[in-house]
Coordinates of C-alpha atoms in Angstrom, one line a residue:
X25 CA 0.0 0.0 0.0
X26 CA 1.4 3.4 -0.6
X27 CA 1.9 6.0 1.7
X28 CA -0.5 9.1 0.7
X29 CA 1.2 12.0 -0.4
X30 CA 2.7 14.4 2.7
X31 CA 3.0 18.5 1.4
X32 CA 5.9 20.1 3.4
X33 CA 6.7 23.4 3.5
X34 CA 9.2 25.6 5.6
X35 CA 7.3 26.1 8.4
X36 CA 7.0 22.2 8.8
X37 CA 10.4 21.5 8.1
X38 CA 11.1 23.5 10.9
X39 CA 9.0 22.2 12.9
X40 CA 9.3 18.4 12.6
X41 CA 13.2 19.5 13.6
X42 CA 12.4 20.5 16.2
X43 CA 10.0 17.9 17.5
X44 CA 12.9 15.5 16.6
X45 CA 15.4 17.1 18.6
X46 CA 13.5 16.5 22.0
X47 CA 15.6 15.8 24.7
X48 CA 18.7 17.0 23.0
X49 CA 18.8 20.6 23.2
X50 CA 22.3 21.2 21.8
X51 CA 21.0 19.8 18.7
X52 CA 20.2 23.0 16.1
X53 CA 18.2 22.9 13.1
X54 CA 17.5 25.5 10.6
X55 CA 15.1 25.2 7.5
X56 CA 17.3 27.1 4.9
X57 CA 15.7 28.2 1.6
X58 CA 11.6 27.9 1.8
X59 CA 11.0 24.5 0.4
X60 CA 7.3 23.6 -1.7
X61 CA 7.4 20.3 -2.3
X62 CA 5.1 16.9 -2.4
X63 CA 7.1 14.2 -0.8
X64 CA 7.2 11.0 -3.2
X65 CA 4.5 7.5 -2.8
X66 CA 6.4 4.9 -1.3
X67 CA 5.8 1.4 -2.5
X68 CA 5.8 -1.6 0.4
X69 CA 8.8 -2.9 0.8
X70 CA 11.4 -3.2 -2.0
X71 CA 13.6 -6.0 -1.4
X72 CA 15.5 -8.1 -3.9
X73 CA 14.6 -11.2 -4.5
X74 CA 15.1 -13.7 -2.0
X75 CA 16.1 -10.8 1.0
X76 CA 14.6 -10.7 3.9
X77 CA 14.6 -8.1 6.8
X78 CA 15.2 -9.3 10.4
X79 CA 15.3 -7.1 13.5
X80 CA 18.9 -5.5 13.9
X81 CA 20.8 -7.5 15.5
X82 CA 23.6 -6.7 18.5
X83 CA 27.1 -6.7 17.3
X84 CA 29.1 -9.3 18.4
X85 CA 33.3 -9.1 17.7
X86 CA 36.4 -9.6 19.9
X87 CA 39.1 -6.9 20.3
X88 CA 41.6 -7.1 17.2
X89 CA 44.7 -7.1 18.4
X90 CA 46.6 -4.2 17.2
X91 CA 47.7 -3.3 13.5
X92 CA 50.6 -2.7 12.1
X93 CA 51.5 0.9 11.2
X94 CA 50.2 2.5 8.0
X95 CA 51.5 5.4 6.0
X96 CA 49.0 8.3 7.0
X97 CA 45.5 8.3 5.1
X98 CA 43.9 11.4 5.5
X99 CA 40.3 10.1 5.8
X100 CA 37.4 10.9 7.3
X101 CA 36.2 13.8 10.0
X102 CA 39.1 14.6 11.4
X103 CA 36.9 16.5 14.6
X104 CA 35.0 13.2 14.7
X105 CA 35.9 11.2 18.2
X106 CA 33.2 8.9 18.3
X107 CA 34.5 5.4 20.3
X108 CA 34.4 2.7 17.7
X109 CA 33.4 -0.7 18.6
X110 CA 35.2 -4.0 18.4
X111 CA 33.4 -4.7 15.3
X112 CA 34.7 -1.2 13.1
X113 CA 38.1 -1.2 14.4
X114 CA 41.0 -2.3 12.0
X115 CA 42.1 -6.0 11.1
X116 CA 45.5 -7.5 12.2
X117 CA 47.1 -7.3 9.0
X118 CA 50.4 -8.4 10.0
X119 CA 50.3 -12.3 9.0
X120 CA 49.2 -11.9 5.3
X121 CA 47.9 -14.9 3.4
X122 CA 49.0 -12.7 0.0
X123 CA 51.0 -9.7 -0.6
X124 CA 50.7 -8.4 -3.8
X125 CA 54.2 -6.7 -4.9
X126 CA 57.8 -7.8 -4.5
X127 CA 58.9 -4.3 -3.2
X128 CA 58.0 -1.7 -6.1
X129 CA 54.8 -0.7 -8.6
X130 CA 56.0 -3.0 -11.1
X131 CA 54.7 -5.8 -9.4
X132 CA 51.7 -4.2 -8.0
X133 CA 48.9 -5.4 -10.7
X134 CA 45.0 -5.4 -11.2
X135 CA 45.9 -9.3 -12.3
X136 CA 47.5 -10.1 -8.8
X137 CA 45.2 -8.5 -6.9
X138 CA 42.4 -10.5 -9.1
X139 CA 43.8 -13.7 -8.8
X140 CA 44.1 -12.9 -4.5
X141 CA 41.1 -11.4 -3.6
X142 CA 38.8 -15.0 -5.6
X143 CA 41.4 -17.0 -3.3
X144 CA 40.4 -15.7 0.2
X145 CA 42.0 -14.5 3.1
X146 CA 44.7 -11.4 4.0
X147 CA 46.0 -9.4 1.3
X148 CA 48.0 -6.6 1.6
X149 CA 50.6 -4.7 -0.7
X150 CA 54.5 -4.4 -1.1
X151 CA 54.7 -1.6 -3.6
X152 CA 57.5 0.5 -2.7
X153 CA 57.6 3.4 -0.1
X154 CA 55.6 5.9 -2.7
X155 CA 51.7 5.9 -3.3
X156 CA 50.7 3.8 -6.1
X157 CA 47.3 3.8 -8.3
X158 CA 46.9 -0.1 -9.6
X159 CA 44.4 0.7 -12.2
X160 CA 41.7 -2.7 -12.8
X161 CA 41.7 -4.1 -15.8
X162 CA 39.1 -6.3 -14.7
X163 CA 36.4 -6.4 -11.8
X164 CA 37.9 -8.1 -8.4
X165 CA 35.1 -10.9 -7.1
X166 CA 34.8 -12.7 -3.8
X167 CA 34.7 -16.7 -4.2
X168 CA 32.3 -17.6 -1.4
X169 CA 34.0 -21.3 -0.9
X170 CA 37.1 -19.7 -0.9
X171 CA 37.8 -18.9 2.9
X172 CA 35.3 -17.1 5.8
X173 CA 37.0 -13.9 5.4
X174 CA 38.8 -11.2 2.8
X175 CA 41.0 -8.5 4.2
X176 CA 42.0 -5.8 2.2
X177 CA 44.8 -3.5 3.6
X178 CA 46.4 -0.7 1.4
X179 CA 48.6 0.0 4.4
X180 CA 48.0 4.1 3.4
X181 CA 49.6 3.5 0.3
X182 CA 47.0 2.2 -2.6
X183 CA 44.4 3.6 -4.4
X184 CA 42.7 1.3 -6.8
X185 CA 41.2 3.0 -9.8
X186 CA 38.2 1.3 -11.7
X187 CA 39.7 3.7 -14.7
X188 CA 35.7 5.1 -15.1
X189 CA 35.4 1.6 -16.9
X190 CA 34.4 -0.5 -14.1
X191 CA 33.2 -1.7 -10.7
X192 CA 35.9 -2.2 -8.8
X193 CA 35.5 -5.4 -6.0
X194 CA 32.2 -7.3 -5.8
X195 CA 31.2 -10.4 -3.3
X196 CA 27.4 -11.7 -3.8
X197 CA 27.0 -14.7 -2.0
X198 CA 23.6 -15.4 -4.0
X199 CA 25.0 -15.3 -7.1
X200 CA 25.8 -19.1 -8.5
X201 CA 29.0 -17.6 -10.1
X202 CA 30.7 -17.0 -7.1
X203 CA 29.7 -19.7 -5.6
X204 CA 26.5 -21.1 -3.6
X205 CA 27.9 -22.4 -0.5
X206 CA 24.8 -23.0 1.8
X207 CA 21.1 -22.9 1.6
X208 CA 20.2 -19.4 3.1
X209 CA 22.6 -17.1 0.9
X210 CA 20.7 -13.9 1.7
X211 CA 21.6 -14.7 5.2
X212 CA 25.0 -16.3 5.7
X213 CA 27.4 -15.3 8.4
X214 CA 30.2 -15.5 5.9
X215 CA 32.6 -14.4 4.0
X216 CA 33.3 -11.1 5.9
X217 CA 34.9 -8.7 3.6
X218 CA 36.9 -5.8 5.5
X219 CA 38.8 -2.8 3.1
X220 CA 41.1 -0.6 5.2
X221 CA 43.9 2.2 4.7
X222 CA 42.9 2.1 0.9
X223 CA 41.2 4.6 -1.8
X224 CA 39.2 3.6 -4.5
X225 CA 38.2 5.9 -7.1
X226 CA 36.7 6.1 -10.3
X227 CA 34.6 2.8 -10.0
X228 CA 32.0 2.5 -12.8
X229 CA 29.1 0.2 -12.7
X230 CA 26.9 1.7 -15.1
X231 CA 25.1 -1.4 -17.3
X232 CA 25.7 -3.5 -14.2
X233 CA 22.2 -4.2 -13.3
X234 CA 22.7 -7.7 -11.8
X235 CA 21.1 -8.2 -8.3
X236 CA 19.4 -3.6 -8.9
X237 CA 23.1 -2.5 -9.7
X238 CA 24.8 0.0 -8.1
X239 CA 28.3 -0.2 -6.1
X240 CA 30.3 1.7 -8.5
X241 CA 33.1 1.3 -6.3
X242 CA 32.0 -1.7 -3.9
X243 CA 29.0 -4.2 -4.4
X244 CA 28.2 -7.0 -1.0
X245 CA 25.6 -8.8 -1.1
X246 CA 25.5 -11.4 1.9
X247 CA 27.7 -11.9 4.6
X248 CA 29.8 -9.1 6.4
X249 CA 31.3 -6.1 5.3
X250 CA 33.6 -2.9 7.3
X251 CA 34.7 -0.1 5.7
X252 CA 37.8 1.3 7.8
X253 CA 39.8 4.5 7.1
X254 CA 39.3 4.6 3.9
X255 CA 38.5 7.3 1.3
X256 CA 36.1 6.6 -1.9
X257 CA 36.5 9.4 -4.7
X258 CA 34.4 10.4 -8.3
X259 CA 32.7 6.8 -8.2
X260 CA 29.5 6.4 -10.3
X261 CA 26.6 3.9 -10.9
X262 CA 23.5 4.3 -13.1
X263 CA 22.4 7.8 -13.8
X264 CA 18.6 7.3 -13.4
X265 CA 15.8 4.3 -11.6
X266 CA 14.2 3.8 -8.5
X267 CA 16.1 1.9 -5.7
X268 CA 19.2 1.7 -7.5
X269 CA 22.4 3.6 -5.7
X270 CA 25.4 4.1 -4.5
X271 CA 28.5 5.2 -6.6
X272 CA 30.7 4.5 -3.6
X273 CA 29.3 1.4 -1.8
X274 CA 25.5 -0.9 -2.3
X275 CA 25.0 -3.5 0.3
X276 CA 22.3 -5.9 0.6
X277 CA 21.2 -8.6 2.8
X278 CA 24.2 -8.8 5.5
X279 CA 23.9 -11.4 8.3
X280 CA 20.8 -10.9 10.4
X281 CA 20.9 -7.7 9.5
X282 CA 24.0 -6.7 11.5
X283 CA 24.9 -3.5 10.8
X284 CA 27.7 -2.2 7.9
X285 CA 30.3 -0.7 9.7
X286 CA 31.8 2.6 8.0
X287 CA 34.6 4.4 10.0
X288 CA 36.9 7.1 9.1
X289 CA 36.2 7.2 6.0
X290 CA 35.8 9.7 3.0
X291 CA 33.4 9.8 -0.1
X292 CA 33.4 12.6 -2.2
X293 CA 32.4 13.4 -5.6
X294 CA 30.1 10.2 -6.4
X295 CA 27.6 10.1 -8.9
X296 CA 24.4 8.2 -9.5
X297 CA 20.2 7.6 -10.0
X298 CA 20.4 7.3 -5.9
X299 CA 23.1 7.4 -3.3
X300 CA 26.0 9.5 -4.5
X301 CA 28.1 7.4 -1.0
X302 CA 26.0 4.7 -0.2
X303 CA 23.0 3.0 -0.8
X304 CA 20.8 0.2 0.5
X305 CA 17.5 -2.2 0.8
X306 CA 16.7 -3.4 4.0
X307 CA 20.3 -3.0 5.4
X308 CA 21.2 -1.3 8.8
X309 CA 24.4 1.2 8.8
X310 CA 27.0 2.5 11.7
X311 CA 28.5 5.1 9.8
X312 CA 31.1 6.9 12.7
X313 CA 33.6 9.8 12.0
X314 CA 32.8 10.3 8.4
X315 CA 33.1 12.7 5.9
X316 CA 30.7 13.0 2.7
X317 CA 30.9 16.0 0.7
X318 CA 30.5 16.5 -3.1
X319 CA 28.2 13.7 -3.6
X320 CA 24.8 13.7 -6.0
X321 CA 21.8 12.0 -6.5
X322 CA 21.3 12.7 -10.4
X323 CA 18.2 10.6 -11.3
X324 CA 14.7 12.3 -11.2
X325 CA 11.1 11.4 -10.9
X326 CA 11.6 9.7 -7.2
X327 CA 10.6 6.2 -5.8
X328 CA 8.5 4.8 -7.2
X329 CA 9.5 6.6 -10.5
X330 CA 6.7 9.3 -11.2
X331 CA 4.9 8.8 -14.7
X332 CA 7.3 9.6 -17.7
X333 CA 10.1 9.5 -15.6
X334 CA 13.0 7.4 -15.3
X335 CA 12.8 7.5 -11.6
X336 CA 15.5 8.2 -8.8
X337 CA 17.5 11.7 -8.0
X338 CA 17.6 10.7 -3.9
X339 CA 19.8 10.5 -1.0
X340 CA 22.9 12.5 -2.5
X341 CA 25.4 11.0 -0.2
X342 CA 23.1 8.0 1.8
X343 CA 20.2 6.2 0.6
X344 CA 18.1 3.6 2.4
X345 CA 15.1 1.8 1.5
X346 CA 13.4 -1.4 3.0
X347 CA 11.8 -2.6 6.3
X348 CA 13.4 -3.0 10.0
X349 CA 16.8 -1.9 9.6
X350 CA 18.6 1.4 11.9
X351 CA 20.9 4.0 10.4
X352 CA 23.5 5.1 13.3
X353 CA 25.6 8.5 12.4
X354 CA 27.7 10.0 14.9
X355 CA 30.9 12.4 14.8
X356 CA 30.2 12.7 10.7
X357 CA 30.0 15.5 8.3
X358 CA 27.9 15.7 5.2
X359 CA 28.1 19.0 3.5
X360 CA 27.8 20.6 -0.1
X361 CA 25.8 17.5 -1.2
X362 CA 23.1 17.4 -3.8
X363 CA 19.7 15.7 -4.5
X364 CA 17.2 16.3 -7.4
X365 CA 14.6 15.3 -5.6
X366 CA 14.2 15.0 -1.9
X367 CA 17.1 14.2 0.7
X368 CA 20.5 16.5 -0.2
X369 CA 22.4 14.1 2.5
X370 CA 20.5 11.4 4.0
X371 CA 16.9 9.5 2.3
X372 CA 15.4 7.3 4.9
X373 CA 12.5 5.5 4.0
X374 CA 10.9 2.3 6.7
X375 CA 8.1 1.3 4.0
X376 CA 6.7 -0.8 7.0
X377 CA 7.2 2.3 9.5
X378 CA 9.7 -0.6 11.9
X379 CA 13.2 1.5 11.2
X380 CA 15.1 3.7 13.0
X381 CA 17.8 6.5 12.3
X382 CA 20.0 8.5 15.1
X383 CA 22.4 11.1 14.1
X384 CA 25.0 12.3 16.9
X385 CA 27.6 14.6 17.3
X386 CA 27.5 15.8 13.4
X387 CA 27.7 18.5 11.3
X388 CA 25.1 18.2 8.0
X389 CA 25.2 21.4 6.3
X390 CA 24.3 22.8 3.1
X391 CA 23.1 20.0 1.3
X392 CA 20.6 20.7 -0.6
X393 CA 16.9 18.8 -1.7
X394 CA 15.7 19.8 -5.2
X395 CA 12.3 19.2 -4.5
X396 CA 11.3 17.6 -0.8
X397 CA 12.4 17.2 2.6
X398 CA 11.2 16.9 6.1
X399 CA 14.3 18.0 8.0
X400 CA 17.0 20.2 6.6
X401 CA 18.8 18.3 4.0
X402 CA 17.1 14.7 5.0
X403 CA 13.9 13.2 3.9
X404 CA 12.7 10.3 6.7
X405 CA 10.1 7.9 6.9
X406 CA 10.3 5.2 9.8
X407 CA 8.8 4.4 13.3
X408 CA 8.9 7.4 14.6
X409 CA 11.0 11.1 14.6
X410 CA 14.9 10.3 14.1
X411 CA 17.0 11.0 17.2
X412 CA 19.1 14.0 17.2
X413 CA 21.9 15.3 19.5
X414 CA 24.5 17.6 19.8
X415 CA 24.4 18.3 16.6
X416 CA 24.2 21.0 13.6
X417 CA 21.6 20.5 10.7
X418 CA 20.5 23.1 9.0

């Protein structure tokens, strides 16, 4: 059943911020430029086939012991000093099952790091003491009977470029190619794919449409994934459609519905229908100490796609769609980001009204909603008003 269609206008934009912010009177809203706008239908629940939606679960991760050094990556908020949990910190690297490299670039190839990432396990690089770009001549894919976990460390050092040609790493553990490896693949505890101290940039997964498409840069489906100091720059999926996103990062269906961790991280300058960072159906998100600025949403006609449209233009740097799932920002920045239609920085929708979002100790600024919004910059459907505090949204 769809929702019937909500007008907002300034005056309620303001006011819905501040009804949200109860409790937390630190956090300060403003409702910008005066905003018209009829808020899209939403659809019930727009899952892929075979997900489901479970209640989020609780996270549930030993202490890593402690990395190894890394050159410096400048990613992230660096003003954000939200504690991480076990489950977002960084991965022992230190015992690698493959390093790709002898010592300089020469040996540092899209081929190698191909050939290790379908094996399995710890990968990290030996490229020389200079940052390198290893530039993929082909897409790198998970083999889901190939080990419970793939670690990808960059050590500070490596940027992998998709060359504006291609998606850059994929695991589906539905997808026969890869490898069925038990009876429930839209809810398997493994493998668990972590990327750390690494850029990716110019991923590309436009004609993609396996599984909805999207991930220009990253594409999970299924088991575990972390996203830990890392910085994700002028990725692009599909310019226009409903539901499809994320030109950094698309994630479906992780183990009852434990959460996507995304720490320290950067994403900048990504392009697509939906989700210019990330994007997601019926997936739950910690997203801590984060930076997205840059990012747009370029589709247009909405979700579901209004008549004579192609659909999309929502969620500029996050876009989340589906059932019980939560959305849990703290210590982040989203500014300068851009939305044709409704959400400049965040587009929440719970089509069952069960999900939850909580934004703490950020900064979203500036980011703007072509055409609808219920809070400055964020469009929100779910069980009840998001949780605000101590932060800036305006």
């Amino acid at each position: 059943m769809r929702t019937p269609r909500i007008w907002l206008v300034a005056a309620t934009v303001a006011a819905l911020g501040v009804a949200g912010c109860s409790g937390s009177p630190r956090t300060t809203f403003s409702s910008g430029t005066p905003l018209v706008a009829t808020a899209p239908s939403i659809p019930a629940a727009s899952s892929p086939p075979g997900a489901s939606a479970r209640p989020s679960g609780s996270a549930s991760a030993t202490p890593s012991p402690k990395p190894k050094p890394v050159a410096t990556l400048h990613a992230g908020n660096p003003s954000g000093h939200t504690s991480i949990p076990a489950a977002g910190r960084p991965i022992n690297t230190s015992h690698p099952d493959h390093v790709i490299g002898t010592g300089t670039p020469a040996g540092c190839t899209s081929a190698a790091l191909v050939k290790a990432v379908a094996a399995g396990g710890v990968i990290t690089f030996k490229c020389g003491p200079a940052p390198v770009t290893i530039t993929m001549t082909a897409t790198a894919k998970v083999r889901n009977d190939h080990g419970s976990r793939v670690v990808i460390d960059g050590g500070g050092l490596v940027t992998l470029s998709g060359a504006g040609k291609r998606r850059i790493l994929y695991m589906d553990t539905c997808d026969p190619a890869q490898k069925w490896t038990t009876s429930h693949c839209d809810n398997q505890s493994t493998p668990r794919l972590t990327v750390q101290n690494i850029t990716f940039t110019k991923g590309n997964s436009t004609g993609q449409t396996y599984e909805g498409g999207g991930g220009g840069a990253i594409f999970d489906r299924g088991g575990r994934l972390a996203v830990i100091n890392a910085k994700f720059t002028d990725n692009r999926c599909d310019s226009s459609g409903p539901d499809l996103g994320g030109a950094a990062i698309r994630a479906l269906s992780q183990y009852n519905n434990d959460p996507v961790y995304v720490v320290n991280s950067t994403f900048t300058d990504g392009i697509c229908s939906n989700g210019g960072g990330l994007s997601s159906i019926g997936v739950s998100w910690t997203v801590l100490n984060c930076l997205f600025t840059g990012n747009r949403a370029i589709g247009s006609g909405a979700n579901p796609a209004a008549s004579g449209t192609p659909g999309g233009g929502s969620g500029a740097a996050i876009y989340n769609d589906g059932n019980t799932y939560v959305l849990t920002i703290a210590g982040t920045v989203m500014t300068s980001n851009n939305a044709n239609e409704g959400g400049g920085a965040i587009f929440y929708v719970s089509n069952d009204r069960t999900g939850t979002m909580s934004i703490a100790n950020s900064t979203l600024t500036h980011n703007k909603s072509g055409k609808f919004q219920n809070y400055p910059g964020i469009f929100f459907l779910g069980a009840h008003a998001p949780t605000f505090s101590h932060s800036t949204i305006k």
